[in-house]
Every structure is written in C-alpha cells, then in structure tokens.
PDB file of C-alpha atoms in Angstrom:
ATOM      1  CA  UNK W   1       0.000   0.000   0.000  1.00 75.00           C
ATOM      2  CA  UNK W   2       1.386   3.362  -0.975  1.00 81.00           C
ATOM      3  CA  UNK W   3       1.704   6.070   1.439  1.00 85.00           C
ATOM      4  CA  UNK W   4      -0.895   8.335  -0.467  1.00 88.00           C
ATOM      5  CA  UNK W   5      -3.125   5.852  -0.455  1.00 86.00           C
ATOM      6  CA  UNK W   6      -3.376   4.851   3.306  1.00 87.00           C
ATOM      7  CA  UNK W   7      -3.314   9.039   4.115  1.00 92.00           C
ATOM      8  CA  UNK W   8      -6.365   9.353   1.844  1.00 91.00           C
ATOM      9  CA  UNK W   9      -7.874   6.942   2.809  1.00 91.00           C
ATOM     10  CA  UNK W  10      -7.188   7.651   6.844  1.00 93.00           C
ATOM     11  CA  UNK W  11      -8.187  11.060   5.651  1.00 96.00           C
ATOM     12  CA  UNK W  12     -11.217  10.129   4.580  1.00 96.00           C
ATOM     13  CA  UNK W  13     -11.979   8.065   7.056  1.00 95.00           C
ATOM     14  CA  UNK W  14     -12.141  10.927   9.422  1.00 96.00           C
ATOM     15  CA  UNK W  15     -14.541  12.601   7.087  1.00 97.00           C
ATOM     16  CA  UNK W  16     -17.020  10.408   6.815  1.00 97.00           C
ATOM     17  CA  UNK W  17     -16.517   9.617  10.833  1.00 96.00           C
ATOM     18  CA  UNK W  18     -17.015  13.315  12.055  1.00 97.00           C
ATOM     19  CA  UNK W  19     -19.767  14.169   9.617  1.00 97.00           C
ATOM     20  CA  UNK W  20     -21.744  10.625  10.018  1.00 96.00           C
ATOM     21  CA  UNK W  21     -21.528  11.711  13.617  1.00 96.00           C
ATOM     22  CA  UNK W  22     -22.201  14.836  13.830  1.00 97.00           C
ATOM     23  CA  UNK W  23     -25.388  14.499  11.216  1.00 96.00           C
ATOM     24  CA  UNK W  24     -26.007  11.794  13.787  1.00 96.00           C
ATOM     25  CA  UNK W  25     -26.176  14.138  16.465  1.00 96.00           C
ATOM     26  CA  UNK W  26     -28.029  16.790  14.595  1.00 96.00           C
ATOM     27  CA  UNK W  27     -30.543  14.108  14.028  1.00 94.00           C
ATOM     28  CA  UNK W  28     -31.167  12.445  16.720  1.00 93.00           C
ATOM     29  CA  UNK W  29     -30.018  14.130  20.006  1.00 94.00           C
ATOM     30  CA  UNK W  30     -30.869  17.767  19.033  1.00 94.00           C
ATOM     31  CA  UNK W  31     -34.171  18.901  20.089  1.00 92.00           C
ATOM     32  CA  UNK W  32     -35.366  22.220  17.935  1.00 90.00           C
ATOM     33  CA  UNK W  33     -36.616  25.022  19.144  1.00 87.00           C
ATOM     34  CA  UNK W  34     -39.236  25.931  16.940  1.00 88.00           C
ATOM     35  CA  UNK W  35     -41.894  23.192  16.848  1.00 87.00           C
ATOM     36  CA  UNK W  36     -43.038  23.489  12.707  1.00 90.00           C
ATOM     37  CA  UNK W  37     -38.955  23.066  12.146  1.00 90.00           C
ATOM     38  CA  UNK W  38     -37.891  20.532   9.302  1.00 91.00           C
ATOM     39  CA  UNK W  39     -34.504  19.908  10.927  1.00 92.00           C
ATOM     40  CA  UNK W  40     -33.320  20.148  14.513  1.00 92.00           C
ATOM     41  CA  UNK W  41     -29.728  22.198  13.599  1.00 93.00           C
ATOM     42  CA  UNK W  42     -29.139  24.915  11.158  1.00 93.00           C
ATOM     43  CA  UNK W  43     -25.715  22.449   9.796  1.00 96.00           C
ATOM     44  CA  UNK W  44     -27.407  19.484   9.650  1.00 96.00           C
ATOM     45  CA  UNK W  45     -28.112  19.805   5.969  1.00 96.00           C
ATOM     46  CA  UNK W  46     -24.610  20.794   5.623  1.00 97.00           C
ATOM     47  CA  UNK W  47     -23.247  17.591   7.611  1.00 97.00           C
ATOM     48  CA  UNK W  48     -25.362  15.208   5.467  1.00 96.00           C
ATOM     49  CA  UNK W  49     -24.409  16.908   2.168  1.00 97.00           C
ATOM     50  CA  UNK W  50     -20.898  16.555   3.569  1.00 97.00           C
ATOM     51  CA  UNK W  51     -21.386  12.942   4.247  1.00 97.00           C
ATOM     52  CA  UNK W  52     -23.095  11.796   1.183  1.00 96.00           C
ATOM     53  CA  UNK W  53     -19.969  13.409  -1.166  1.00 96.00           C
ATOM     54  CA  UNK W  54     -17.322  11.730   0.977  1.00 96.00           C
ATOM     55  CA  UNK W  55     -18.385   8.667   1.435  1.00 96.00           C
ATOM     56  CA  UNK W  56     -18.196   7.400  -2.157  1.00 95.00           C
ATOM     57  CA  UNK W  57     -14.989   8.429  -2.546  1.00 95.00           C
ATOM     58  CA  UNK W  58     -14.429   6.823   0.884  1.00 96.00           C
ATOM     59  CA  UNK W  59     -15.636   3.757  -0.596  1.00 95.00           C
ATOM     60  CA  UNK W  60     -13.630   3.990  -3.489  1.00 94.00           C
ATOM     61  CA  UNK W  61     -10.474   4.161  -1.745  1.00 92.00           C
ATOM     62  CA  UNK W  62     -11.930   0.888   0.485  1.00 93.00           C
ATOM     63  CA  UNK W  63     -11.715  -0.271  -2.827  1.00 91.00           C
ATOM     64  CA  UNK W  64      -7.738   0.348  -3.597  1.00 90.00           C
ATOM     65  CA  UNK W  65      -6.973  -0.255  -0.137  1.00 88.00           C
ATOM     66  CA  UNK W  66      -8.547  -3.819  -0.150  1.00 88.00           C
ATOM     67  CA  UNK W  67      -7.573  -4.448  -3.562  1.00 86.00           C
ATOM     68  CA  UNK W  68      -3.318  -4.009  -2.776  1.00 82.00           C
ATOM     69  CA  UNK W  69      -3.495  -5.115   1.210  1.00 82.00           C
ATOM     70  CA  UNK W  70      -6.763  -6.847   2.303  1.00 82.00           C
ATOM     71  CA  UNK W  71      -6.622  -9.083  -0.639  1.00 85.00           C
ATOM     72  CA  UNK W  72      -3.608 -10.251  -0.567  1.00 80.00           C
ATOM     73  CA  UNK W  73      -3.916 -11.457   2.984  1.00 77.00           C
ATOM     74  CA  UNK W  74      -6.884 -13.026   2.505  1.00 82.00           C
ATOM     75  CA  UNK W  75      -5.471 -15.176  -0.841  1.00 81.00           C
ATOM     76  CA  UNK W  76      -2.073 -16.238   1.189  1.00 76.00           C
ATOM     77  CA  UNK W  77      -1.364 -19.735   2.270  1.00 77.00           C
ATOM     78  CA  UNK W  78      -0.884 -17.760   5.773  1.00 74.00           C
ATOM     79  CA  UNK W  79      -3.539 -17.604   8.050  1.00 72.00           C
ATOM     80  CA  UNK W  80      -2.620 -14.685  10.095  1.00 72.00           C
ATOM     81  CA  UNK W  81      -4.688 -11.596   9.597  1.00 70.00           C
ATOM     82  CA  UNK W  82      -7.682 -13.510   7.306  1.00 79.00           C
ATOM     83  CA  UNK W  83     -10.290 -12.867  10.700  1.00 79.00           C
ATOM     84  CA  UNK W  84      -9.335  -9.081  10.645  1.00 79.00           C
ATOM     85  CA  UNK W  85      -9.249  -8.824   6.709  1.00 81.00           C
ATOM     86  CA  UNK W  86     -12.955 -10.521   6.233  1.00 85.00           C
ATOM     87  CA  UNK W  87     -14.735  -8.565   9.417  1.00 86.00           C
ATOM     88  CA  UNK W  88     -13.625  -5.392   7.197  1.00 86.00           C
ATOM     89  CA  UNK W  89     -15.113  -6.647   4.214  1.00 89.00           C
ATOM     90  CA  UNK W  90     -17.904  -8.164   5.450  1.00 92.00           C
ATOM     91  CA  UNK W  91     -18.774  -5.158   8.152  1.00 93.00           C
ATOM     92  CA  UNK W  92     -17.529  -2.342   5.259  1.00 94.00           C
ATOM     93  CA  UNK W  93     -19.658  -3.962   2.830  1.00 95.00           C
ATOM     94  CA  UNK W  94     -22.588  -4.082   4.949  1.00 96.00           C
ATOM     95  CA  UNK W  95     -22.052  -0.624   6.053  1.00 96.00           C
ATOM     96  CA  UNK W  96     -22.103   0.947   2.214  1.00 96.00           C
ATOM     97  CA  UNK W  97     -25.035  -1.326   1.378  1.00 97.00           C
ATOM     98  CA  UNK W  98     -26.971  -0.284   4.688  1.00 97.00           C
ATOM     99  CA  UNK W  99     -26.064   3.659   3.658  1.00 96.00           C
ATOM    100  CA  UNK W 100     -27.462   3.596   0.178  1.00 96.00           C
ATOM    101  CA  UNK W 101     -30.460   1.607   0.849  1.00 96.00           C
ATOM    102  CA  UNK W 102     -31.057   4.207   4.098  1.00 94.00           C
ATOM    103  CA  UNK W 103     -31.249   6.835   0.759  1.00 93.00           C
ATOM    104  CA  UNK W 104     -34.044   4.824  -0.980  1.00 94.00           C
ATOM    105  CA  UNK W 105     -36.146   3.750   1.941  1.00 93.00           C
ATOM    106  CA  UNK W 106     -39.208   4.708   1.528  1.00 93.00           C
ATOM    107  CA  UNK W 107     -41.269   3.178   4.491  1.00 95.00           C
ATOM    108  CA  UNK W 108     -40.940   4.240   7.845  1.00 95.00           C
ATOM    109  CA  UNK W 109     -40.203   0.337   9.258  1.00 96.00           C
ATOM    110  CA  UNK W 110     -37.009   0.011   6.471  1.00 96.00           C
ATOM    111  CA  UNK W 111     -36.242   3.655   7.232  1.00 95.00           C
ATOM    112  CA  UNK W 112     -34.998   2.774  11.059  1.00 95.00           C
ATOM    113  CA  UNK W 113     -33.574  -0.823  10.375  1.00 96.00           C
ATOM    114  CA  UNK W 114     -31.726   1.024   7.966  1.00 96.00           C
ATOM    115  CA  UNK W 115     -30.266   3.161  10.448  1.00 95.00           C
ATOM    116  CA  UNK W 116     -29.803   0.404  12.617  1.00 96.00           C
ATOM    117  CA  UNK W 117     -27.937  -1.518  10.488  1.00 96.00           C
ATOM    118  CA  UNK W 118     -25.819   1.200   9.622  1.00 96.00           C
ATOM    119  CA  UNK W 119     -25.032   2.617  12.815  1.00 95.00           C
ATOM    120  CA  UNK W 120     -24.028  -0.642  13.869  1.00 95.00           C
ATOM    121  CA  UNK W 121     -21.949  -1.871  11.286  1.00 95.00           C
ATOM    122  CA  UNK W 122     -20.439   1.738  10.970  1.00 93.00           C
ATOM    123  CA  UNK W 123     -19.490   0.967  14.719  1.00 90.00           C
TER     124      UNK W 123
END
C-alpha cells in the first residue's frame, strides 16, 4: 500500500466519521426550538451533504486499499490476519449497502432498520 493511499484513505476516514456523527447528532439528540422546524440544527443539511460526497470516494479508496493489502492477505497460504481482513469486508460492505439503501427507503419500518444496520456496522 502506498503512502498516499493509506493518508487518503485515513483522511477520509475521518470525514465520513465526524460528519456521520455529527449528522447523527443533529438528528437524533438535538431537540429544535421551533416546533413546525424541518430539521433540529441549522448544519445538519450541511453535515449530510458533507457525508453523502465523501463517502463514495471513501468507498472507493476501500476499494484500492482492499484491492493491494486486504486481498492479498486473505489469498495467502498464511492464516494470520484472514479474521481481521474478512470482518472489514464483510462489516464495510454491509455498512455501504446499509447507507445507500437508508437513501431509498421509503417506508418508515425500512427507514430505522436502515439506520440500525448502519449505525451498527459503521461501529
């Protein structure tokens, strides 16, 4: 893995991290002032806008990242490392699956285990 590679994709990681939870935050744990209010938090727009343009390119770099270090791992005669190298493709891939469905849902019920599922496998 190149150096560039594993500071973007640190880099990113931190993105995605402090905007996931602070949209989180926003969300969930903010109460608004003004009862007819659409969102609880003047940046919470901002934070998912923020979010939903860094995570592909988060994902992405998941991509380059597993493709010249996760892989190879996984493919060796070695053992060492395959338990680490399949929870992060199994929980990653879970994670970006739970995230675009939560953009689709449409009912209320798929809406929150949605969130559930990616909360927890963001975790």
């Amino acid at each position: 893995m190149k150096w560039w590679e594993q500071w973007a994709f640190n880099g990113l990681h931190g993105v995605v991290t402090v905007t996931g939870l602070a949209y989180f935050y926003m969300k969930y744990a903010v109460t608004a002032v003004d009862p007819f209010a659409v969102i609880n938090h003047p940046w919470q727009p901002a934070m998912l806008s923020l979010h939903l343009l860094a995570a592909p390119v988060f994902i992405a770099f998941f991509g380059m990242v597993f493709r010249s270090h996760t892989l190879k791992k996984l493919i060796s005669p070695s053992a060492r490392n395959r338990r680490s190298g399949w929870m992060s493709l199994l929980s990653f891939s879970a994670m970006a699956l739970s995230g675009y469905l939560l953009q689709v849902a449409s009912t209320p019920e798929f809406v929150t285990a949605m969130v559930w599922a990616h909360v927890s496998t963001s975790v």
